[in-house]
Coordinates of N, CA and C in Angstrom, one line a residue:
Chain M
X1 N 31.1 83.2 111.5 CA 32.4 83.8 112.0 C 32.6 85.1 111.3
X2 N 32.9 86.3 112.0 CA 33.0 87.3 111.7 C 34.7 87.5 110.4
X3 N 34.9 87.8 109.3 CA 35.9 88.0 108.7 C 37.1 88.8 109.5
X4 N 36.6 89.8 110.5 CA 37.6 90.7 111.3 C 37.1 90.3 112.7
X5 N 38.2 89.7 113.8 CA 38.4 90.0 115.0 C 39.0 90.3 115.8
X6 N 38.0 91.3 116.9 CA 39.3 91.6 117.6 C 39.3 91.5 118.9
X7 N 40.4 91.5 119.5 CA 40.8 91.3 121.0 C 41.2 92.2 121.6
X8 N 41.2 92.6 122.8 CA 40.0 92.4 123.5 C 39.0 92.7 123.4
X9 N 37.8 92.3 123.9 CA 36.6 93.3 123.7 C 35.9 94.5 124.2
X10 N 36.7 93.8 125.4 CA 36.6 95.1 126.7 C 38.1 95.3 127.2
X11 N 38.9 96.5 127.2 CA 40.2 96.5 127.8 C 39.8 98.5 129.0
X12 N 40.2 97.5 130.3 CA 40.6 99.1 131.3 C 42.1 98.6 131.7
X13 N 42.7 99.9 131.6 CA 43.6 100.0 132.0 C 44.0 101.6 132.8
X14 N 44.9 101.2 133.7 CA 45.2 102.9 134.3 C 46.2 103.8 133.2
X15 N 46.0 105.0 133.7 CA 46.8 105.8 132.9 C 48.4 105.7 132.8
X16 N 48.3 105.9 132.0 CA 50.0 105.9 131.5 C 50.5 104.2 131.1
X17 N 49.5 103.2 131.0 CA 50.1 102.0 130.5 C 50.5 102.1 129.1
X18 N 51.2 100.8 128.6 CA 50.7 100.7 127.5 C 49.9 100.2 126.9
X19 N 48.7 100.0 125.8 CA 48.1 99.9 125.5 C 48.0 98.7 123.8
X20 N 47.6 97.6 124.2 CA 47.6 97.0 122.7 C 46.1 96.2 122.4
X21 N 45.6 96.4 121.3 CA 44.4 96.1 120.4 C 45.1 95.3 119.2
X22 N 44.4 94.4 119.0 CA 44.7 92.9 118.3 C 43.4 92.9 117.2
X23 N 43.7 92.5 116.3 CA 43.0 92.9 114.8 C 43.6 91.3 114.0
X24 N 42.4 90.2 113.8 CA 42.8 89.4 112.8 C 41.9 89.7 112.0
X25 N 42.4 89.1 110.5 CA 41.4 88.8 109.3 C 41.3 87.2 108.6
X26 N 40.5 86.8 107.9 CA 40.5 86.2 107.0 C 40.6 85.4 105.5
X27 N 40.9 87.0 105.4 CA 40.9 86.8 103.5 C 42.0 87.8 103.5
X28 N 42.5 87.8 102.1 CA 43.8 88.8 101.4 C 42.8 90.0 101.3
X29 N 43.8 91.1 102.2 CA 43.1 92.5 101.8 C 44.3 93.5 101.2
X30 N 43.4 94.6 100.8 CA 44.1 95.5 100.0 C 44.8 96.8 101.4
X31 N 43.8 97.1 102.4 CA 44.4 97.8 103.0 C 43.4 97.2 104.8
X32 N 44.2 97.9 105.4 CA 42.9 97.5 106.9 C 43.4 99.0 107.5
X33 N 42.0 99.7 108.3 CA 41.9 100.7 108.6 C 41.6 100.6 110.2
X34 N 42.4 101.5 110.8 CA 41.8 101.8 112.5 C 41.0 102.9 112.4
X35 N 39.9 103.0 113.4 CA 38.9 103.9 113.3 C 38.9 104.1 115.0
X36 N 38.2 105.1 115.5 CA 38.4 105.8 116.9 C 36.7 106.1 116.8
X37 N 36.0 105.8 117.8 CA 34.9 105.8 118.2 C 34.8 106.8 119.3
X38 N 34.4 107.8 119.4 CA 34.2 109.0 120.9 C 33.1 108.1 121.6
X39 N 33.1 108.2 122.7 CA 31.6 108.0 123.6 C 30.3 108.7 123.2
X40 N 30.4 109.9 122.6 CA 29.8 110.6 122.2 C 28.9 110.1 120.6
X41 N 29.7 109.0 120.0 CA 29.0 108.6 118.6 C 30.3 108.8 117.3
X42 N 30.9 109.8 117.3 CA 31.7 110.6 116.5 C 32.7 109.1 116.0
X43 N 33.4 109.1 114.7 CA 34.2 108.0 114.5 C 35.4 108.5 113.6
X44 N 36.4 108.6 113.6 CA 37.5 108.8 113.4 C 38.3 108.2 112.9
X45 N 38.9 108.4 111.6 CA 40.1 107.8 110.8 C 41.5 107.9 111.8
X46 N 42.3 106.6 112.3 CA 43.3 106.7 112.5 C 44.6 106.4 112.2
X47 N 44.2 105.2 111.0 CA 45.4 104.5 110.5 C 44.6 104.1 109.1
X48 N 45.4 104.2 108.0 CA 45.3 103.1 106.9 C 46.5 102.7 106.4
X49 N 46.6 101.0 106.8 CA 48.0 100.8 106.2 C 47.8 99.5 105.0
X50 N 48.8 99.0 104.8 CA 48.7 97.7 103.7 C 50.1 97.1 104.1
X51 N 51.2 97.3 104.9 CA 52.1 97.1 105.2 C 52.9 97.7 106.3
X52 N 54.0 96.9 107.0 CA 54.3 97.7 107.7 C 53.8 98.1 108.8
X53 N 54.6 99.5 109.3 CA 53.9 100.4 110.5 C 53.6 101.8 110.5
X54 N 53.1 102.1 111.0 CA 53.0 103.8 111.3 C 52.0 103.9 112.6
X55 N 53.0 105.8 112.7 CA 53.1 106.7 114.1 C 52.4 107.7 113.8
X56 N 51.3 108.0 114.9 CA 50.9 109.0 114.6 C 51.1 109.7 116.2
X57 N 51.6 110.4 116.8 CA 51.9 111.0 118.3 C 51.7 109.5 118.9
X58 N 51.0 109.4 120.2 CA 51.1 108.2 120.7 C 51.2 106.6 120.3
X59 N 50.3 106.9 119.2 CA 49.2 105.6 118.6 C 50.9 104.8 117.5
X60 N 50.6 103.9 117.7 CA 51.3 102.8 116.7 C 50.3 102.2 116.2
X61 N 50.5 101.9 114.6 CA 49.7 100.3 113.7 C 50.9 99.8 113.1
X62 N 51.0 98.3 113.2 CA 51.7 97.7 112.6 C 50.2 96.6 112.1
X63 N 51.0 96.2 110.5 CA 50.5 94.8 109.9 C 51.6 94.0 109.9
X64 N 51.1 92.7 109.8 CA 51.3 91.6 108.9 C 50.9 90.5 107.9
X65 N 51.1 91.3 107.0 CA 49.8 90.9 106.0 C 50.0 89.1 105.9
X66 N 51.3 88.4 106.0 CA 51.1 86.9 105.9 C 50.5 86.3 106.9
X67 N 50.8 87.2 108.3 CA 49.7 86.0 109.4 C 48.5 86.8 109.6
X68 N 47.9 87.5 108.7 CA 46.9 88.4 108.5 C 46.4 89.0 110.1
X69 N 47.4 89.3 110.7 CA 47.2 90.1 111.9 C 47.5 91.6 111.9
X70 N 46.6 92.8 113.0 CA 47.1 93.8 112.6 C 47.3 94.3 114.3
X71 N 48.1 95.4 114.9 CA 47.8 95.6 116.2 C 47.7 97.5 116.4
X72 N 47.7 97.8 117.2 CA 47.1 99.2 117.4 C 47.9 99.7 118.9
X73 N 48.5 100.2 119.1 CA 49.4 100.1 120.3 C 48.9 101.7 120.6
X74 N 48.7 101.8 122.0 CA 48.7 103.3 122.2 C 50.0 103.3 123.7
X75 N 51.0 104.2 123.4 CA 51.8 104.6 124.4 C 51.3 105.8 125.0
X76 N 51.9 105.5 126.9 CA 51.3 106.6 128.0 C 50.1 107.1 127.6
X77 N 49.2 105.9 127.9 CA 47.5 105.9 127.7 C 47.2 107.3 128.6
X78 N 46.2 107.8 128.1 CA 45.2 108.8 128.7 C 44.2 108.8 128.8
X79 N 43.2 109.0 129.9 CA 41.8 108.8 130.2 C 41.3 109.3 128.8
X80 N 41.5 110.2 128.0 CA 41.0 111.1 126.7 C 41.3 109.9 125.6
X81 N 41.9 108.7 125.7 CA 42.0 108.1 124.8 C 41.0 106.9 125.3
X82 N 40.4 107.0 125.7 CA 39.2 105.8 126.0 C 37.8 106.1 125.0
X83 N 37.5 105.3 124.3 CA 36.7 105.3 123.1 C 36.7 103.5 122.9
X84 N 36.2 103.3 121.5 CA 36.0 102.1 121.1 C 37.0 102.3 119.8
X85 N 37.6 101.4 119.7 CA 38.4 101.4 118.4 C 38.3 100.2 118.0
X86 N 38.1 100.2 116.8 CA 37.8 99.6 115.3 C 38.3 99.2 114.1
X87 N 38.9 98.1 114.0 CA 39.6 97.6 112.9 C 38.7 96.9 111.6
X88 N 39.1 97.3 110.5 CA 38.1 97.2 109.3 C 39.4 97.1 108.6
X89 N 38.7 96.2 107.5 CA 39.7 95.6 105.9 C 38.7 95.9 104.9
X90 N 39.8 96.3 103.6 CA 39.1 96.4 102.3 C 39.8 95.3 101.7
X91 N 39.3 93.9 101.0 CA 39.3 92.7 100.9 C 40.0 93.3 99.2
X92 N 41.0 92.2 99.1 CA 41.9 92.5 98.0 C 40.6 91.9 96.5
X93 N 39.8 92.0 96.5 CA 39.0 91.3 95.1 C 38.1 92.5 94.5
X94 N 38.9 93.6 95.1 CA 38.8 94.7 94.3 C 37.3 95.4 94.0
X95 N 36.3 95.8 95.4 CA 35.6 96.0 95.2 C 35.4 97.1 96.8
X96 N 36.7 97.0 96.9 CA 37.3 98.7 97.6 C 35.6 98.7 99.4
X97 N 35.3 97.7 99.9 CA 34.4 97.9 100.8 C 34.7 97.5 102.1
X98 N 34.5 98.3 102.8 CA 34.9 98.1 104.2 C 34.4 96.7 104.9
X99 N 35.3 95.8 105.3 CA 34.3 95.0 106.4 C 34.6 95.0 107.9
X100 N 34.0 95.5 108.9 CA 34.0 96.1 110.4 C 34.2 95.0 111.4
X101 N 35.4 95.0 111.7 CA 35.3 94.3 113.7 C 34.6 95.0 114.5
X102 N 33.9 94.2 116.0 CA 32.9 94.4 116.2 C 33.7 95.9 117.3
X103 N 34.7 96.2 117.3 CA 35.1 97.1 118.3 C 36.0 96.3 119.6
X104 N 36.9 97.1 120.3 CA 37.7 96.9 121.4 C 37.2 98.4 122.3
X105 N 36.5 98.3 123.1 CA 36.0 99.4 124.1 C 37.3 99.8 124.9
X106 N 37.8 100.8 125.1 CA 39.0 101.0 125.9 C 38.7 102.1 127.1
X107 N 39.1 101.6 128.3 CA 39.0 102.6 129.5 C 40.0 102.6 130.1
X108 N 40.3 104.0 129.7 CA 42.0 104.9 130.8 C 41.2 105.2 132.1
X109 N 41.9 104.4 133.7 CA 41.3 105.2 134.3 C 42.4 106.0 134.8
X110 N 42.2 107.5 135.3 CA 43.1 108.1 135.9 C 44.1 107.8 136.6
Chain K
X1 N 34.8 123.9 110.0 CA 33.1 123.6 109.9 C 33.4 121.7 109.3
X2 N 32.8 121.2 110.0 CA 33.0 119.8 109.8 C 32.5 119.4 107.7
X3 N 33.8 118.0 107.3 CA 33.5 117.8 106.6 C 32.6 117.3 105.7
X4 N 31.8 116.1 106.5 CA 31.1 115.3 106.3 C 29.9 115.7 107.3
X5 N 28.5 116.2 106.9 CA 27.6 116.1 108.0 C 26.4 115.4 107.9
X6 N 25.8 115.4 108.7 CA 24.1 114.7 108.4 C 23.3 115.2 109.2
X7 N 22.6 114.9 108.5 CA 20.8 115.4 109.8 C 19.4 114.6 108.9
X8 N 19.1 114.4 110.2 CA 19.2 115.1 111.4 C 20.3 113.9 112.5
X9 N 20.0 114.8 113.4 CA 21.8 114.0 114.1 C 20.3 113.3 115.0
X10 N 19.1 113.3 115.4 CA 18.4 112.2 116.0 C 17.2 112.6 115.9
X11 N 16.3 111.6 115.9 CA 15.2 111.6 115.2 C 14.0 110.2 115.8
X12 N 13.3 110.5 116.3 CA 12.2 109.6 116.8 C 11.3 109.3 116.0
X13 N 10.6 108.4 115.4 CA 9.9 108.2 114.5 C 8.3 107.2 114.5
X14 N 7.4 107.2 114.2 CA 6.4 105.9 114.4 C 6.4 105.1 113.6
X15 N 6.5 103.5 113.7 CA 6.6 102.4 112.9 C 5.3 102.8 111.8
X16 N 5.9 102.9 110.0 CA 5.3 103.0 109.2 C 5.4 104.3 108.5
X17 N 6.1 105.1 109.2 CA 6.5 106.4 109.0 C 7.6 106.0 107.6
X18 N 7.6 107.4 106.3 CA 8.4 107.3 105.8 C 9.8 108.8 106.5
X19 N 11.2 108.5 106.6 CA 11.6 109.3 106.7 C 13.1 109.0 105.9
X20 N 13.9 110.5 106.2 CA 14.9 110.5 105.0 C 16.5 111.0 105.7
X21 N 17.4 110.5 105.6 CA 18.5 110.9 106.1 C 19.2 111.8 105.2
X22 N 20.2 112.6 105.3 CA 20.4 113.5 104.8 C 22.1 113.3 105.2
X23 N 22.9 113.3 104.1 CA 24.8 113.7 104.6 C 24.8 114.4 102.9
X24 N 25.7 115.1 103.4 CA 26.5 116.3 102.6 C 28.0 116.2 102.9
X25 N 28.6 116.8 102.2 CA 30.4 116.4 102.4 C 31.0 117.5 101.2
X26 N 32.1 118.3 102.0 CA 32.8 119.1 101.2 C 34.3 119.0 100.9
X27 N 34.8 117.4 101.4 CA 35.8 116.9 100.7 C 36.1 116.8 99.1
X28 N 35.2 116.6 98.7 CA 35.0 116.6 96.8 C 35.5 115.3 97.0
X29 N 34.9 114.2 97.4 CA 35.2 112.9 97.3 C 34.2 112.5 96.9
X30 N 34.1 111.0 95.5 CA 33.4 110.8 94.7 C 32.7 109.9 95.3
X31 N 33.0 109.2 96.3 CA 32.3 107.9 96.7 C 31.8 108.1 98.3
X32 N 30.3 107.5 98.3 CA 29.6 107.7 99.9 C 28.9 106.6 99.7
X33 N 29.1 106.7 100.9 CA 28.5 105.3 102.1 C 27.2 105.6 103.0
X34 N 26.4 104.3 103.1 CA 25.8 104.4 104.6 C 25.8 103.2 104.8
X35 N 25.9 103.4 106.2 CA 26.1 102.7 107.5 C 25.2 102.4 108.4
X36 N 24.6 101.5 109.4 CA 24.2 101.5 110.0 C 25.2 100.7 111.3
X37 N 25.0 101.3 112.8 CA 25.6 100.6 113.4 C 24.6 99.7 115.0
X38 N 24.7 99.0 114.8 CA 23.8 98.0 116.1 C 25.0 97.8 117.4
X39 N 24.3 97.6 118.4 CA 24.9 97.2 119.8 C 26.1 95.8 119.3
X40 N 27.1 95.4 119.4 CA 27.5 94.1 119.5 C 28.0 94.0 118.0
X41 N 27.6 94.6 117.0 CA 27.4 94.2 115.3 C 28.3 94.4 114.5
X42 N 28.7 95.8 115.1 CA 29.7 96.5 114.4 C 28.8 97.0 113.0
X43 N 29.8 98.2 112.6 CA 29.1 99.0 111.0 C 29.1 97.4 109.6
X44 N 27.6 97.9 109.3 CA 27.4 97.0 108.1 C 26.5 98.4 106.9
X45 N 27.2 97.9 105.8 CA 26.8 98.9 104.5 C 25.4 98.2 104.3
X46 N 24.8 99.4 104.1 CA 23.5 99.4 103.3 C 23.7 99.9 101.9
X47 N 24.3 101.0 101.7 CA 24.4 101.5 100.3 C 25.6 101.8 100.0
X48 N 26.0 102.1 99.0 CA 27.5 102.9 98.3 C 27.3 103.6 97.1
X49 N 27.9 104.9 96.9 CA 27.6 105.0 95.3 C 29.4 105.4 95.3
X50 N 30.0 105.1 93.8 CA 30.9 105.5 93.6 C 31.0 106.5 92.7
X51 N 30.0 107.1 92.5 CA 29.9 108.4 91.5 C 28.3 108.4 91.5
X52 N 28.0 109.7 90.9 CA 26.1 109.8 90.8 C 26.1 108.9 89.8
X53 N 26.0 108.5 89.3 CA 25.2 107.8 88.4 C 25.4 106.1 89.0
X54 N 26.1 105.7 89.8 CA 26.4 104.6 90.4 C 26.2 104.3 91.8
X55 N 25.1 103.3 92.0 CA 24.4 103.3 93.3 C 25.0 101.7 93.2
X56 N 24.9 101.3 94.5 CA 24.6 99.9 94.7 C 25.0 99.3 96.3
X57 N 23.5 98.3 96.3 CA 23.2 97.9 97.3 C 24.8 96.7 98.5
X58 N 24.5 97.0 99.4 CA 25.6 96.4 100.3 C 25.0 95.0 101.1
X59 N 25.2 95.0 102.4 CA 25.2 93.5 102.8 C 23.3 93.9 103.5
X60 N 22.8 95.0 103.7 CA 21.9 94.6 104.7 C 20.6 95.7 103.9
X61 N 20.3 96.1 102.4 CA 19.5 97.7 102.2 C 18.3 96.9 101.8
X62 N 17.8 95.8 102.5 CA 16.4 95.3 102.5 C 15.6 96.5 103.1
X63 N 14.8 97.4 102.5 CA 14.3 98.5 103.9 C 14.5 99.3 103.5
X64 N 15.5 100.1 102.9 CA 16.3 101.0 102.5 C 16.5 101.7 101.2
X65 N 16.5 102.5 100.6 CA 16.5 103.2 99.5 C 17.7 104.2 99.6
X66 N 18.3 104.7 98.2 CA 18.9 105.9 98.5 C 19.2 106.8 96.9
X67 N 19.4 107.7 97.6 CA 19.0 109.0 96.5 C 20.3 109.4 96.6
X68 N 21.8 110.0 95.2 CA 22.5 110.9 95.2 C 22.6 112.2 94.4
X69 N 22.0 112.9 94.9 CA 21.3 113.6 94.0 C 22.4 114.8 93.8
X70 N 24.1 114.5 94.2 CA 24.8 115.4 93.4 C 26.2 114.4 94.2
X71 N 27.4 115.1 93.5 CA 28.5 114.5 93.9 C 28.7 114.8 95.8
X72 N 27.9 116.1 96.1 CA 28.3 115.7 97.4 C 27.0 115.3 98.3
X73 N 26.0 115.4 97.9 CA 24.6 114.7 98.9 C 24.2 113.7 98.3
X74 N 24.2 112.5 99.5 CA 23.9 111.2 99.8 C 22.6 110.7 100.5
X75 N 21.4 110.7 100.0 CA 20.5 110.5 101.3 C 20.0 109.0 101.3
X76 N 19.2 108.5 102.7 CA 18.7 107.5 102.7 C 17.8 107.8 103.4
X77 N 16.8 106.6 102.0 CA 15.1 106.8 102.8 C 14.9 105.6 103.3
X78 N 14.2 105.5 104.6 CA 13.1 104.0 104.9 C 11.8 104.5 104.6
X79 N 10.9 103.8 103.7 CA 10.1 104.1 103.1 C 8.7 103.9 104.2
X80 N 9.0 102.9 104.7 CA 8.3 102.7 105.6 C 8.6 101.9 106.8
X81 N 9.0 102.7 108.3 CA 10.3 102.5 109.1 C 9.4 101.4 110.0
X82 N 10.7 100.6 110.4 CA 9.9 99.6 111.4 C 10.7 99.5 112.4
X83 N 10.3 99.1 113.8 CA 11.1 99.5 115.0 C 12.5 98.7 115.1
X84 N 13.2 97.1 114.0 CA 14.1 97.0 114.3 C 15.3 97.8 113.2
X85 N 15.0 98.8 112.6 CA 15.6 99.9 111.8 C 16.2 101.1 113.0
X86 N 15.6 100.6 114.5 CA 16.4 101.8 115.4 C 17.4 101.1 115.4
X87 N 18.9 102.4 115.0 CA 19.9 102.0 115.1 C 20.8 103.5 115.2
X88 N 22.0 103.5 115.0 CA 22.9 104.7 115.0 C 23.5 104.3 113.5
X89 N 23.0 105.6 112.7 CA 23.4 105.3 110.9 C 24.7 106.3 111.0
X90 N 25.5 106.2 109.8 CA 26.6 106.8 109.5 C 26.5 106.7 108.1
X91 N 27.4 108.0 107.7 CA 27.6 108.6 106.3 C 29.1 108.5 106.6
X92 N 29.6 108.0 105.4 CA 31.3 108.3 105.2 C 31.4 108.6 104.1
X93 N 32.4 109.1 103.3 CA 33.0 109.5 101.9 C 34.5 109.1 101.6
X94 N 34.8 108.9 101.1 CA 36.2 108.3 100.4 C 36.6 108.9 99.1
X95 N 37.7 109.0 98.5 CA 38.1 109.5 97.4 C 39.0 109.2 96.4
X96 N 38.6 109.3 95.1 CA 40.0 109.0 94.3 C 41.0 109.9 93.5
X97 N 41.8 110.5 93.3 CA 42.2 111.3 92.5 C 43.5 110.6 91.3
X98 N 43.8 111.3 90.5 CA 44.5 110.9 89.2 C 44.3 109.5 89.1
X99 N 43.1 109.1 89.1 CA 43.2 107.3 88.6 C 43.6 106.2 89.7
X100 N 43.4 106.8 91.0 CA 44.1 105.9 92.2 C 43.2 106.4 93.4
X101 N 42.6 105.1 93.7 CA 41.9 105.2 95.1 C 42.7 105.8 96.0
X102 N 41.5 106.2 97.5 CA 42.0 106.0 98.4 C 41.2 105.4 99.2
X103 N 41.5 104.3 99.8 CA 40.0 103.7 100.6 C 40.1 104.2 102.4
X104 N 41.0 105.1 102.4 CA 40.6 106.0 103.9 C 38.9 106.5 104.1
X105 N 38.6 106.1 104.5 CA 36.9 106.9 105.0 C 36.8 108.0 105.8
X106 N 36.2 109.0 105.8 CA 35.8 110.0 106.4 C 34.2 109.6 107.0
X107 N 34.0 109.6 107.8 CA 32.7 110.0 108.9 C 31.8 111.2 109.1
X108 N 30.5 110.6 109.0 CA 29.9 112.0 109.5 C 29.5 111.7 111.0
X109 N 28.8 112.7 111.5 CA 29.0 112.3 113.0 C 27.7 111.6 113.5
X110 N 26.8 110.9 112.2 CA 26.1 110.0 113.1 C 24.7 110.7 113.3
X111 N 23.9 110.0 113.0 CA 22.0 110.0 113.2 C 21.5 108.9 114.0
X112 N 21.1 109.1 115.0 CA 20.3 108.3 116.4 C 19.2 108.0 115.8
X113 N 18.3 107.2 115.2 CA 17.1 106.8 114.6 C 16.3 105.7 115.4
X114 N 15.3 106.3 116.2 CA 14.6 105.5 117.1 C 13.1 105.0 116.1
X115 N 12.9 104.0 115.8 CA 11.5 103.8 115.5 C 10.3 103.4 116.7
X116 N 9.6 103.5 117.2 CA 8.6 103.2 118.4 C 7.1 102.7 117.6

C-alpha cells in the first residue's frame, strides 16, 4: 500500500466547476507538497504546507495533519488547468525526502 | 532562463550502452535529487546529495550512479542501460538558508530516456 493516496485518479470536469483532489497519508509528516504536472512533462511547485490553508489565485490546499488528509481545491476550473497533480509528504523522522502519490489526472473540458 | 535544467531533454539509447544525465540549477540551492518517473508509479528517488561531499542512495539506484561534481551540477550515469531503465527522469533542487530547511522542490523539466 502506497504511504500517499489519492483520489481521484481520473477526474473531467466542464469549465468553470469546482474542482477537489483528495490527498491521504500514513505516517506523521513534516510538510506535504502539491505539485502540477503539464501534459507536456514539466512539473510544478504549487503548495507546501504543514498546517492549515493556503491561496494561491484559484487553487486552495488545506491540511489536516490529525486525520492525515490533505485537499487541493481549484475554483472556476479552466481547460489550462488540466494536468496531473500530485501530492507528496516529507515524513516527520527527519530525513527531509519526498514520498509521491501516484497523481489525480484532471480534464477541464470547455 | 529556466532554473533548474537538464539534458538532454530525450535520448534513445541501445541496451548496454553507458550514458549520463546532466541538471544544472542556478537557485544556489544545496540539495539535488533524481527522479525517475513510470506510467501508474508516481516519482521514486534514485539519488540525493545534500551538499557535494554528501551523496546517498534512495528507494530504487540499483543501476544507477551519480556524480556532484559542484554545488550546482548533479549528474546520473547508467553504466550500462537496460530497456526497463526507459522511463521519464527528473532533477529537482531544494534549499536551506540560515540553518533551516526548505523542503519545497524545484523541477527540471524532465529527460525522456528510451532504452531499445
Amino acid at each position: 500500500k502506497n504511504e500517499v493516496e489519492q483520489s481521484p485518479q481520473n477526474l473531467t470536469a466542464q469549465e468553470g466547476e469546482f474542482i477537489t483532489i483528495n490527498c491521504s497519508y500514513s505516517v506523521g509528516i513534516s510538510a506535504l507538497h502539491w505539485l502540477q504536472q503539464h501534459p507536456g512533462g514539466g512539473i510544478v511547485s504549487l503548495f507546501m504546507l504543514s498546517s492549515g490553508k493556503k491561496k494561491h489565485g484559484r487553487l486552495i490546499a488545506t491540511i489536516n495533519i490529525q486525520e492525515k488528509h490533505s485537499s487541493l481545491h481549484i475554483t472556476a476550473s479552466h481547460p489550462r488547468d488540466s494536468a496531473v497533480y500530485i501530492c507528496a509528504h516529507i515524513s516527520n523522522f527527519g530525513n527531509e525526502k519526498l514520498t509521491f502519490g501516484t497523481g489525480t489526472r484532471l480534464t477541464i473540458i470547455p | 532562463d529556466a532554473d533548474v535544467t537538464q539534458t538532454p531533454r530525450n535520448r534513445i539509447t541501445k541496451t548496454g550502452k553507458r550514458i549520463m544525465l546532466e541538471c544544472s540549477q542556478t537557485k544556489g540551492h544545496d540539495r539535488m535529487y533524481w527522479y525517475r518517473q513510470d506510467p501508474g508509479l508516481g516519482l521514486r528517488l534514485i539519488y540525493y546529495s545534500f551538499d557535494v561531499k554528501d551523496i546517498n542512495k534512495g528507494e530504487i539506484s540499483d543501476g544507477y550512479s551519480v556524480s556532484r561534481q559542484a554545488q550546482a551540477k548533479f549528474s546520473l550515469s547508467l553504466e550500462s542501460a537496460i530497456p526497463n531503465q526507459t522511463a521519464l527522469y527528473f532533477c529537482a533542487t531544494s534549499g536551506s538558508s540560515g540553518g533551516r530547511s526548505s523542503y519545497e522542490q524545484y523541477f527540471g523539466p524532465g529527460t525522456r530516456l528510451t532504452v531499445t
